[in-house]
mmCIF file of C-alpha atoms and ligand atoms in Angstrom:
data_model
loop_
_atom_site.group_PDB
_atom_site.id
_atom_site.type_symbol
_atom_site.label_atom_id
_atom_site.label_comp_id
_atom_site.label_asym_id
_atom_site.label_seq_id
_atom_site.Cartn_x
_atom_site.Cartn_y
_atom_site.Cartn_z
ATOM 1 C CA UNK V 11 48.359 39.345 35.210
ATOM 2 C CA UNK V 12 49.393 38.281 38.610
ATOM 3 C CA UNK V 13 48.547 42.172 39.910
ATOM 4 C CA UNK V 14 45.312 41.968 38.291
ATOM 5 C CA UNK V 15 41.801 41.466 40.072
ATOM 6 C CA UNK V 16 40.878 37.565 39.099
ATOM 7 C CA UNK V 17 37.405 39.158 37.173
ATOM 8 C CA UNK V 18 39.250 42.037 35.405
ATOM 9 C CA UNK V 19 41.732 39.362 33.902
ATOM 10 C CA UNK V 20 38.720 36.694 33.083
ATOM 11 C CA UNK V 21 36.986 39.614 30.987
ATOM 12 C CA UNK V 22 40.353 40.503 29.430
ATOM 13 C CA UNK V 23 40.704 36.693 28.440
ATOM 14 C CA UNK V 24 37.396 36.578 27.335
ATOM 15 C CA UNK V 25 38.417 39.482 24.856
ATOM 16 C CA UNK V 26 41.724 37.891 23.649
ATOM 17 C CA UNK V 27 39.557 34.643 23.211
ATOM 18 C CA UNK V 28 37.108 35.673 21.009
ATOM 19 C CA UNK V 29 39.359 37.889 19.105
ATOM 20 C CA UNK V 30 41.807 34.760 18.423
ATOM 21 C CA UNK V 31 38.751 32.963 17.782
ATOM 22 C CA UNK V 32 37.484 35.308 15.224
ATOM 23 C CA UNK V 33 40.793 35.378 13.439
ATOM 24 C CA UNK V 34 41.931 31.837 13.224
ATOM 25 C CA UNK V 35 42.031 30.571 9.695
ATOM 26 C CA UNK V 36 41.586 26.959 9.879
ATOM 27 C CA UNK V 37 40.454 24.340 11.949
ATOM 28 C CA UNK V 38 44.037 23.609 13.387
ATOM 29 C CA UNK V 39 44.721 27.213 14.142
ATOM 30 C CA UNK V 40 41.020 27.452 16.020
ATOM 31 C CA UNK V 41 42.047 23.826 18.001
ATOM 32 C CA UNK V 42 45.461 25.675 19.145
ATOM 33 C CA UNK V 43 42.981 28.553 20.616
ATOM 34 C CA UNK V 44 40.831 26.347 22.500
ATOM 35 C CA UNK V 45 43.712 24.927 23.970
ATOM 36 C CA UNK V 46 45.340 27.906 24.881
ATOM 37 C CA UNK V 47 42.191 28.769 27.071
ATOM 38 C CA UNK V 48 40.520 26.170 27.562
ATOM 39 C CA UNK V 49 42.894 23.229 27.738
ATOM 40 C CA UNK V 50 42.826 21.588 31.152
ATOM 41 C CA UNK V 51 46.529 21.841 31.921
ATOM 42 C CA UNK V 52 47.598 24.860 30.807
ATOM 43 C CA UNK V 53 44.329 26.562 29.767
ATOM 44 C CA UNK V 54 44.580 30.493 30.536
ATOM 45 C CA UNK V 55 40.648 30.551 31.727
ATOM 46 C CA UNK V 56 41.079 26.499 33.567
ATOM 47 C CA UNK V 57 43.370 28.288 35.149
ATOM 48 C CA UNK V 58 41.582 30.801 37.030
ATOM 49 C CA UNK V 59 39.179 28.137 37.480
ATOM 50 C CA UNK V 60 41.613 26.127 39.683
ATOM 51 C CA UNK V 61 42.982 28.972 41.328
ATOM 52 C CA UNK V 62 39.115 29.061 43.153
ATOM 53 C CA UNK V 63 40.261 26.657 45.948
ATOM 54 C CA UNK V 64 43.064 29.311 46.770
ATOM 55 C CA UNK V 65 40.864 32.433 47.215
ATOM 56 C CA UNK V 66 39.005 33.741 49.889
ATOM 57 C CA UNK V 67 35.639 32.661 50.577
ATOM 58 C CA UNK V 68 33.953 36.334 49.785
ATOM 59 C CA UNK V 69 35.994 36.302 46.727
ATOM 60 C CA UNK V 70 35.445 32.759 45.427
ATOM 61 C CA UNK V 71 31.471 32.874 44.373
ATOM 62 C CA UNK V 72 32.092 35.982 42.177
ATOM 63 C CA UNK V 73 35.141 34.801 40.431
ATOM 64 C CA UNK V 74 33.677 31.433 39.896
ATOM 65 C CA UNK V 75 30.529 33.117 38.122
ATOM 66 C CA UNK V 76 32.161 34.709 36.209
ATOM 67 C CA UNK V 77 34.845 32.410 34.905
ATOM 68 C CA UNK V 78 32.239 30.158 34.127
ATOM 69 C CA UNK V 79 29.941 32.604 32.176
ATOM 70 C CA UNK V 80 33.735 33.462 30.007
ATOM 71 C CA UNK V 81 33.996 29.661 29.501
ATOM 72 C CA UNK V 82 30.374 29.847 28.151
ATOM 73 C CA UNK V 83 30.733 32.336 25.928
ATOM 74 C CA UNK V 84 33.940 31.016 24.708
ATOM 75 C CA UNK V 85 32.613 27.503 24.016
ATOM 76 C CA UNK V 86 29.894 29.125 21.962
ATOM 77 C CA UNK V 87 32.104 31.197 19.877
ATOM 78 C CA UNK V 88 34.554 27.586 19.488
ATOM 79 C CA UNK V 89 31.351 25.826 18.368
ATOM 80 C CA UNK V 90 30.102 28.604 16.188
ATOM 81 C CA UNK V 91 33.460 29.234 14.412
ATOM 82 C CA UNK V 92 34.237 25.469 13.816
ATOM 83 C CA UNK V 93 31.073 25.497 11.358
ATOM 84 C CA UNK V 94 32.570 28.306 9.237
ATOM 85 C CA UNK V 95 35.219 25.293 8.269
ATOM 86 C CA UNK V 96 33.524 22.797 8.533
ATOM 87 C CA UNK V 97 31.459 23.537 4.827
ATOM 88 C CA UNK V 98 28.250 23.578 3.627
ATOM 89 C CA UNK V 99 25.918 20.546 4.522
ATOM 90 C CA UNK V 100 28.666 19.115 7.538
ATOM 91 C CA UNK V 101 26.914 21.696 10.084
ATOM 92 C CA UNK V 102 25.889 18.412 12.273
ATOM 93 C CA UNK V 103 22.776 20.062 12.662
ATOM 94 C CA UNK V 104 23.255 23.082 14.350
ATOM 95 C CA UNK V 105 21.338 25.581 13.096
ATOM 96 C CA UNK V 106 22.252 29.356 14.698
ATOM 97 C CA UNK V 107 19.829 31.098 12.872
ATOM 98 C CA UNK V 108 17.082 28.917 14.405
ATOM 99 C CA UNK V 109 14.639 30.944 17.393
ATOM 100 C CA UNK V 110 15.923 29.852 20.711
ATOM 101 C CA UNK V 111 14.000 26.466 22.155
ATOM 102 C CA UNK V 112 11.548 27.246 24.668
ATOM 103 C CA UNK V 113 11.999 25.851 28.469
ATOM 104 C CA UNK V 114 8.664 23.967 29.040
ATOM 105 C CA UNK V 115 7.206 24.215 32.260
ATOM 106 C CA UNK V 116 4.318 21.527 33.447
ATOM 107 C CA UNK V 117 1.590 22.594 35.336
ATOM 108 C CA UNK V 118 -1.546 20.637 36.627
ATOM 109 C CA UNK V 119 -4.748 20.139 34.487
ATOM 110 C CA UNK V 120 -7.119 23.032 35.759
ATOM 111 C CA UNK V 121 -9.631 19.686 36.465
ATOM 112 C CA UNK V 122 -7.136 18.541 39.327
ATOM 113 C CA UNK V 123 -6.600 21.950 40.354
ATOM 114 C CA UNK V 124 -10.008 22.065 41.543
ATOM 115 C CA UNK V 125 -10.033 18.476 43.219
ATOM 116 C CA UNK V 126 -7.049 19.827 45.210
ATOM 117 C CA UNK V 127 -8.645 22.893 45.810
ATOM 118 C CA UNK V 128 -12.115 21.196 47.055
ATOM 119 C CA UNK V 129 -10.069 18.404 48.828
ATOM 120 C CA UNK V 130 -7.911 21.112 51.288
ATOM 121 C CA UNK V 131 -11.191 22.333 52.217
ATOM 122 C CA UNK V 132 -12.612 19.692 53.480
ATOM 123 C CA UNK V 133 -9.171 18.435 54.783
ATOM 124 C CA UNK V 134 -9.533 21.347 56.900
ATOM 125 C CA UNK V 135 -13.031 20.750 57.830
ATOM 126 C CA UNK V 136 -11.908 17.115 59.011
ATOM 127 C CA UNK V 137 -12.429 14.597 56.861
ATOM 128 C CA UNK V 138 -10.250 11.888 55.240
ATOM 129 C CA UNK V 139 -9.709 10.176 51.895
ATOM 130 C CA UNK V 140 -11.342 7.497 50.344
ATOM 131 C CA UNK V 141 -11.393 5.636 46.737
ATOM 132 C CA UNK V 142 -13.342 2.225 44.937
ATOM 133 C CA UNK V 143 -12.549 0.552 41.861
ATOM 134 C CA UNK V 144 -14.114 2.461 38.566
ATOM 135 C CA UNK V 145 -15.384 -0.791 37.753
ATOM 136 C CA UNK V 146 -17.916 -2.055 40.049
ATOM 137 C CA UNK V 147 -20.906 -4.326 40.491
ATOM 138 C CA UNK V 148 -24.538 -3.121 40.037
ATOM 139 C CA UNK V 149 -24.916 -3.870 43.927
ATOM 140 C CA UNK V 150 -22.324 -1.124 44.374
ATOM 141 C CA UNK V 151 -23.388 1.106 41.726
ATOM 142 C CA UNK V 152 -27.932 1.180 42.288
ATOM 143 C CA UNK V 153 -29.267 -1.372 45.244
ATOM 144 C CA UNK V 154 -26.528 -1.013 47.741
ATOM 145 C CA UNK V 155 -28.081 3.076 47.302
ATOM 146 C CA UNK V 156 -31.539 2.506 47.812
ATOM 147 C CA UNK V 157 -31.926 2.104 43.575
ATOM 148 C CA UNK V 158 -33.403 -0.873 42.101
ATOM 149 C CA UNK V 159 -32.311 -2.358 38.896
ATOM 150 C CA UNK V 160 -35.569 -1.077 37.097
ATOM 151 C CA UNK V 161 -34.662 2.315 37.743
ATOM 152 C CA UNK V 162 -33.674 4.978 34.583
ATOM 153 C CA UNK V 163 -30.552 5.236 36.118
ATOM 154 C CA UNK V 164 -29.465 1.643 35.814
ATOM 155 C CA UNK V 165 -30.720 1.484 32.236
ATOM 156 C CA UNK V 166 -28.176 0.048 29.679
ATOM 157 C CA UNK V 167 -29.000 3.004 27.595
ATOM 158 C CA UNK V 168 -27.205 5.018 30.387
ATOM 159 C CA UNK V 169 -24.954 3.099 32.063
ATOM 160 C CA UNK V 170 -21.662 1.206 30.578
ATOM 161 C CA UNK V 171 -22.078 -2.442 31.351
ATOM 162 C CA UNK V 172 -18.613 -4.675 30.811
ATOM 163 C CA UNK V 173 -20.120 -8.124 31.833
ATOM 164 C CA UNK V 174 -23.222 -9.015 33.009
ATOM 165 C CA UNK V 175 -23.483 -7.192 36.459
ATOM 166 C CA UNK V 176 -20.318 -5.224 36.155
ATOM 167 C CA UNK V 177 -20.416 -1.761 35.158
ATOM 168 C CA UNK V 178 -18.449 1.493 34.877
ATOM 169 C CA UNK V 179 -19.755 3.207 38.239
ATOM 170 C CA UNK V 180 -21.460 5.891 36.837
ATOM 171 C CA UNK V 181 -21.318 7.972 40.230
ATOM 172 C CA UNK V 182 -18.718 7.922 43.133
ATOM 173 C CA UNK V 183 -21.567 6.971 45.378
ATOM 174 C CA UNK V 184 -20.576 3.180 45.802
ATOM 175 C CA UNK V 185 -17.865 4.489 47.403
ATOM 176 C CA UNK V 186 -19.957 5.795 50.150
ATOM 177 C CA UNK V 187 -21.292 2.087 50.727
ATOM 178 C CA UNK V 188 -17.618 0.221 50.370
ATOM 179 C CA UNK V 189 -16.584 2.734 52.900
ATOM 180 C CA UNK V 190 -19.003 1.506 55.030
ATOM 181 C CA UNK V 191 -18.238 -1.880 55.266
ATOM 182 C CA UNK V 192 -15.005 -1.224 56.039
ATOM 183 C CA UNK V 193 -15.196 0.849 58.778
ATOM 184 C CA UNK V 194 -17.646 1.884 61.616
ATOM 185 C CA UNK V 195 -18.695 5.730 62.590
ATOM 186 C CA UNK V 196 -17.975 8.238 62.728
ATOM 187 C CA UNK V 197 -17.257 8.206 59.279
ATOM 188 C CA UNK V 198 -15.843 11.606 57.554
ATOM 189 C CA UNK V 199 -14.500 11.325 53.981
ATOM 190 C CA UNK V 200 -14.367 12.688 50.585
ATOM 191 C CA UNK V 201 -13.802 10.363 47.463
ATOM 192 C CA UNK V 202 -12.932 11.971 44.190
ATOM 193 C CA UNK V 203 -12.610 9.523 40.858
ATOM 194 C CA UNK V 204 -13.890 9.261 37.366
ATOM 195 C CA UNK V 205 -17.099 7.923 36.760
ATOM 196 C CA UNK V 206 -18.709 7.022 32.993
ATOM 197 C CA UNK V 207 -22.017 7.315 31.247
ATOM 198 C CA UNK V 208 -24.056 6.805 28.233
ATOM 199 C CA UNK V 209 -23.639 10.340 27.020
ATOM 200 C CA UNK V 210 -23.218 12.402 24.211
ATOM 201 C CA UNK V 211 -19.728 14.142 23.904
ATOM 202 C CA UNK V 212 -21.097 18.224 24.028
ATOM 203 C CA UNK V 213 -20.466 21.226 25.158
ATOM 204 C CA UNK V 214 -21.767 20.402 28.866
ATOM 205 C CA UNK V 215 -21.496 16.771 28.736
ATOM 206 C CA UNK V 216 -18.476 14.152 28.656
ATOM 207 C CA UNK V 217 -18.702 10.467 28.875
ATOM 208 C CA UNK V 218 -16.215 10.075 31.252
ATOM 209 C CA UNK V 219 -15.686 12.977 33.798
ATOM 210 C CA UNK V 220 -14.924 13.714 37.397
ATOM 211 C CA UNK V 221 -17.203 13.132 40.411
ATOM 212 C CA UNK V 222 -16.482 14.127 44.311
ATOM 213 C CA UNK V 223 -18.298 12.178 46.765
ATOM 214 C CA UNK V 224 -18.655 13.023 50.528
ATOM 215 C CA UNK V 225 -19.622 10.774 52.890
ATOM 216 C CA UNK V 226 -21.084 12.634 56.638
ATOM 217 C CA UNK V 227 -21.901 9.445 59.364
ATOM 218 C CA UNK V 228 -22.358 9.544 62.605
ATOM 219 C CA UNK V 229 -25.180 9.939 65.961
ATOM 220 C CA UNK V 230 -26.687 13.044 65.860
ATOM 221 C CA UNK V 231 -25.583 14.372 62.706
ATOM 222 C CA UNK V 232 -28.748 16.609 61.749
ATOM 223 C CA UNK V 233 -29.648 18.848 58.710
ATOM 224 C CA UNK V 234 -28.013 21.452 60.133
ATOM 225 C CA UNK V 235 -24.606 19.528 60.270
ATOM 226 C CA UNK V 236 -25.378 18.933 56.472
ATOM 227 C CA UNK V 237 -26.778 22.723 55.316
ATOM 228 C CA UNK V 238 -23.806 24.412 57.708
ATOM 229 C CA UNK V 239 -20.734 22.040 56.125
ATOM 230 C CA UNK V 240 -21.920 22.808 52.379
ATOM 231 C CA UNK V 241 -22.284 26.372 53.201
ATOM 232 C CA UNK V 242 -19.015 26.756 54.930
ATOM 233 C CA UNK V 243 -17.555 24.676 51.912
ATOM 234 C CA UNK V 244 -19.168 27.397 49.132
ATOM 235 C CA UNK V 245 -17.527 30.544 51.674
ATOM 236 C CA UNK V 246 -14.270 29.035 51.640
ATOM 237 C CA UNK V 247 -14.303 28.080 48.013
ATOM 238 C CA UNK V 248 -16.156 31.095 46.172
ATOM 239 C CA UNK V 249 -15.634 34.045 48.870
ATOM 240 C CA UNK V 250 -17.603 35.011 52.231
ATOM 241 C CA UNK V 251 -19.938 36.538 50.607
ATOM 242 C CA UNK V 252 -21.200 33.221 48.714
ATOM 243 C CA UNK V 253 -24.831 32.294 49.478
ATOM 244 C CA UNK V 254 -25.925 28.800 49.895
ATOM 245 C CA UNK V 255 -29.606 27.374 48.178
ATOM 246 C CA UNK V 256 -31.068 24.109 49.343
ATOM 247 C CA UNK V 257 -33.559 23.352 46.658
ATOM 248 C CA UNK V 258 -35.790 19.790 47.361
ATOM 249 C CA UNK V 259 -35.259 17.416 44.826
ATOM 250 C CA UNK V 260 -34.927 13.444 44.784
ATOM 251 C CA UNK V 261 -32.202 10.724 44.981
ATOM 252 C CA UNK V 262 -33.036 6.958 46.050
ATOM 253 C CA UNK V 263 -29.934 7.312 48.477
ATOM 254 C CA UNK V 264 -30.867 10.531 50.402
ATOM 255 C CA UNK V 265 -33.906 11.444 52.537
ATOM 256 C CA UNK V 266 -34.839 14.303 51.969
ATOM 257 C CA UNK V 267 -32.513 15.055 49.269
ATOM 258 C CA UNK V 268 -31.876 18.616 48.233
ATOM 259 C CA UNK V 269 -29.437 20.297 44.983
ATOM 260 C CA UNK V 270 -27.174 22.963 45.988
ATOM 261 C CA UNK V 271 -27.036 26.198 44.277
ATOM 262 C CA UNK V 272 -24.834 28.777 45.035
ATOM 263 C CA UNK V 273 -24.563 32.603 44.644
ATOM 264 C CA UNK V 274 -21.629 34.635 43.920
ATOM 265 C CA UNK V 275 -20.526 37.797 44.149
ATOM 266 C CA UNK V 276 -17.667 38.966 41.511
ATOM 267 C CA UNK V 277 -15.682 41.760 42.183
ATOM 268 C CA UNK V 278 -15.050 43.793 38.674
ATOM 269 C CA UNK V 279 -11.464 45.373 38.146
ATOM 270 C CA UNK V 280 -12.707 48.707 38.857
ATOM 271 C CA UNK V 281 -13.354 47.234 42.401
ATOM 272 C CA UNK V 282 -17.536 47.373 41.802
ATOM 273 C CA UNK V 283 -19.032 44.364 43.061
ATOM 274 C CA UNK V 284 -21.781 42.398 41.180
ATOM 275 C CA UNK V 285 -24.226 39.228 42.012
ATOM 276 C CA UNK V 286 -24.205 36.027 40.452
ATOM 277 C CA UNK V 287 -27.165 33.972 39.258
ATOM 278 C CA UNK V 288 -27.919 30.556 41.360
ATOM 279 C CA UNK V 289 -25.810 28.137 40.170
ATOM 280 C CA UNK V 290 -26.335 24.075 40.840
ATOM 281 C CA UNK V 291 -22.957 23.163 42.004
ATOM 282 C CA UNK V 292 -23.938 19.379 43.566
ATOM 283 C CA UNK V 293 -26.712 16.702 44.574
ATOM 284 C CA UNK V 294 -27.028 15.990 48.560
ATOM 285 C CA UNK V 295 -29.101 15.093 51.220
ATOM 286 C CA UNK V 296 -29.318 12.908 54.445
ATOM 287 C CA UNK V 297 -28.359 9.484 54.471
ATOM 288 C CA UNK V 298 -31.652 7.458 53.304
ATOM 289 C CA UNK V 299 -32.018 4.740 56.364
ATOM 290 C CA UNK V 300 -32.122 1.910 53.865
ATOM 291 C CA UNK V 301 -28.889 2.752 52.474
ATOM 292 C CA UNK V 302 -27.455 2.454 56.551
ATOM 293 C CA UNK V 303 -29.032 -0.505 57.280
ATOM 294 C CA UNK V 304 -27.298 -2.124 54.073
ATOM 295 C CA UNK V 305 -24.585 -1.400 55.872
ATOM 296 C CA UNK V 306 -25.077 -2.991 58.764
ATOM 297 C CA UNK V 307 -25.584 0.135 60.740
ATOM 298 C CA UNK V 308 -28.114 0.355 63.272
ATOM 299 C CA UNK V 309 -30.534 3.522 61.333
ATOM 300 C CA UNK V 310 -31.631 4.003 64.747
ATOM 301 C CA UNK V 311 -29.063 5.051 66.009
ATOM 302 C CA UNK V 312 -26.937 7.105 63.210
ATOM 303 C CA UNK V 313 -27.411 9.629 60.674
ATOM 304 C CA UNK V 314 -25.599 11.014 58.409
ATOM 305 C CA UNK V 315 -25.354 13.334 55.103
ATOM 306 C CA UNK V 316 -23.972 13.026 51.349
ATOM 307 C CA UNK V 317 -23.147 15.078 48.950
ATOM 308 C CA UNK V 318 -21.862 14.478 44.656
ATOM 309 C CA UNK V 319 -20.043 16.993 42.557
ATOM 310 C CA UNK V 320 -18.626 17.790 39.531
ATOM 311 C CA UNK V 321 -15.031 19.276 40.162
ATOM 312 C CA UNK V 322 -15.152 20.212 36.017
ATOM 313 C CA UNK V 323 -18.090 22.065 35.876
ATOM 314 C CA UNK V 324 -17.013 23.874 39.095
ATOM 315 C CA UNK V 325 -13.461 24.675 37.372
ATOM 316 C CA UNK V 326 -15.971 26.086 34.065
ATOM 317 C CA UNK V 327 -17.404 28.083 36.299
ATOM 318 C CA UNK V 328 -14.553 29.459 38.417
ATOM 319 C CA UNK V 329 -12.893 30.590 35.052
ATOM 320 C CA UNK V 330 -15.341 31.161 32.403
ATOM 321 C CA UNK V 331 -14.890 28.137 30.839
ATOM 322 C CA UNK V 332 -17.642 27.615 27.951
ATOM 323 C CA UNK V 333 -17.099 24.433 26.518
ATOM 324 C CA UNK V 334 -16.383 21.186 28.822
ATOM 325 C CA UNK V 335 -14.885 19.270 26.142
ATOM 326 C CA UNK V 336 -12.071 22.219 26.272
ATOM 327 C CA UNK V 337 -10.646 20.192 29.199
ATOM 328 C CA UNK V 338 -10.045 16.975 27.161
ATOM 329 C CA UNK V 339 -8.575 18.109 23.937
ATOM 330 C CA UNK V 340 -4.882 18.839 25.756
ATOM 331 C CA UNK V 341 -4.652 21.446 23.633
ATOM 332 C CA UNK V 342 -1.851 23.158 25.429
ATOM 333 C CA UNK V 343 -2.798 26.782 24.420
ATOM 334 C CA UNK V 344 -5.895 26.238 26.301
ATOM 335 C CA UNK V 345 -4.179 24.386 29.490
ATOM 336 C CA UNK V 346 -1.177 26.334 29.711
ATOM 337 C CA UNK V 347 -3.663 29.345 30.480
ATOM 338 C CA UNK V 348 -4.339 27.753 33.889
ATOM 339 C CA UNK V 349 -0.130 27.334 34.797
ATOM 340 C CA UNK V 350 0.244 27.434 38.514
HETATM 341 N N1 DAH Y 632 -24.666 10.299 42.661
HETATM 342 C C1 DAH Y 632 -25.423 11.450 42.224
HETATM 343 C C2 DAH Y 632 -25.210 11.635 40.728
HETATM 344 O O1 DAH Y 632 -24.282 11.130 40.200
HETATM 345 C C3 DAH Y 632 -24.958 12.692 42.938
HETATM 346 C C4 DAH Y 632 -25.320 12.650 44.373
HETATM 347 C C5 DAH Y 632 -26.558 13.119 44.784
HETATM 348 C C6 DAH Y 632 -24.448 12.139 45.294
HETATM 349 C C7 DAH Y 632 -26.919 13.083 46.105
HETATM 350 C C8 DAH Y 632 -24.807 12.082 46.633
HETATM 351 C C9 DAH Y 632 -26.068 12.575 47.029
HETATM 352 O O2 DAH Y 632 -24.007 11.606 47.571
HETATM 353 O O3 DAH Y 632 -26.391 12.559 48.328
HETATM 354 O O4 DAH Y 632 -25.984 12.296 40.105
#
């Protein structure tokens, strides 16, 4: 054997092995064969495998593979031939008619696949992180923003009170006044977190789900700071051909306050292109002065913008998603879909 290239004689032993293997009659007789190849003294393929340190560096990789994939193979055949004697019901569990296991792979839930997604944007735009607690106070939650307690939104019938004045936020926007305090403009940051209401588990609603908050403060920030960051958020997102909609509506924290729509344009596999309808993607508007001078800031002085999202329904949009509740079962046919 001494003539013999290293990975000619391993798939020569591997031969001899499994032929010995195949024709040992007893347990004994199948022990001796292991040895024989195996054994760490004198083991035919251990031996090739010690004989690595003494080859050449181009050789060694090669023969190394391969000695290892003969050992493999060999231990396999060991294994499966010591069942034949070991009798029925003393298989320890090895089954080798069973399917193969599956390797698992994780991936991350299609729901923080979009907060990453929306977060690197406006990472890149400039602004930082920022969190508050999920349980907060109703000065946090409605009058720090401009809302007073007698509003709908603050109604028990909406909201999830724990004791007296503490609550489940039901928005991220507390966050935009705890930021506040903290620091002074100019004041850049995006706060995602889960946020809890009074609702009915359906098809588009969830009583806990995902908000993004964005927080715009400085002097001089105008309405076209707001209209030309949400815009340039929606191209970067959805495609540079995604139109922006700035439709009035009302919030007690913004002045004027607006809803964002957006308009897509899907490209077909056959490369045609097609429109979109408008679809609401967030609430926004300029900082309401109230809400600044609750913080301490002189209203005079700065302005800024705000913006609330739902990273869920923008994921059920992105893929075609029907059902929110889809996103909570874990079902992992459904997540696995979304692997990345
Ligand atoms: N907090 C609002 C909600 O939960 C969303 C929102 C609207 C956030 C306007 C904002 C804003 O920051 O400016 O419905």
């Amino acid at each position: 054997m001494t003539d013999q290239n290293p990975i000619e004689a391993l798939k020569a032993l591997e031969v001899l092995a499994l032929t010995a293997i195949a024709d040992a009659p007893d347990a004994d007789a199948l022990e001796d064969v292991r040895v024989s190849f195996l054994g760490r003294k004198e083991g035919r393929i251990s031996l090739i495998l010690r004989d690595l340190g003494s080859m050449s560096p181009e050789e060694r990789p090669a023969v190394g593979q391969e000695a290892n994939r003969v050992k493999g193979v060999v231990c396999v055949a060991l294994e499966a031939r010591d069942l034949d004697f070991a009798g029925p019901g003393a298989a320890g569990g090895l089954d080798l008619t069973l399917p193969a296991r599956g390797v698992w792979q994780g991936g991350l839930h299609p729901i923080t696949q979009a907060v990453d997604e929306i977060w690197g944007i406006f990472r890149d735009l400039g602004f930082t992180r920022a969190r508050g607690p999920e349980a907060d106070t109703e000065w946090y939650n409605f009058e720090a923003l401009n809302t007073p307690l007698d509003h709908p939104a603050a109604d028990e019938q909406d909201t999830l009170y724990l004791v007296d004045s503490v609550l489940l936020r039901s928005h991220t926007s507390p966050v935009q006044m705890r930021t506040m305090e903290k620091y002074q403009p100019p004041i850049r940051i995006l706060a995602p977190g889960w946020v809890y209401r009074r609702d009915t588990y359906d098809a588009t609603h969830t009583p806990a789900f995902m908000q993004i908050e964005g927080l715009v403060i400085d002097e001089g920030i105008t309405f076209v700071d707001f209209k030309a960051t949400l815009a340039e958020f929606a191209r970067r997102y959805w495609g540079p051909g995604t139109q922006t909609r700035f439709r009035p509506s009302f919030f007690p924290f913004t002045e004027p306050s607006a809803e964002v729509d957006v308009k897509r344009v899907i490209t077909r596999p056959d490369g045609s292109t097609e429109e979109t309808d408008w679809l609401e993607i967030m609430g926004a508007g300029m900082v309401d002065p109230a809400v600044l001078e609750n913080a301490g800031y002189d209203s005079e002085r700065y302005t800024g913008f705000a913006f609330g999202m739902g990273p869920a329904r923008i994921a059920k949009l992105k893929h075609g998603v029907d059902d929110l509740r889809t996103f909570f079962e874990n079902d992992v046919r459904f997540l696995a879909q979304f692997g990345s």
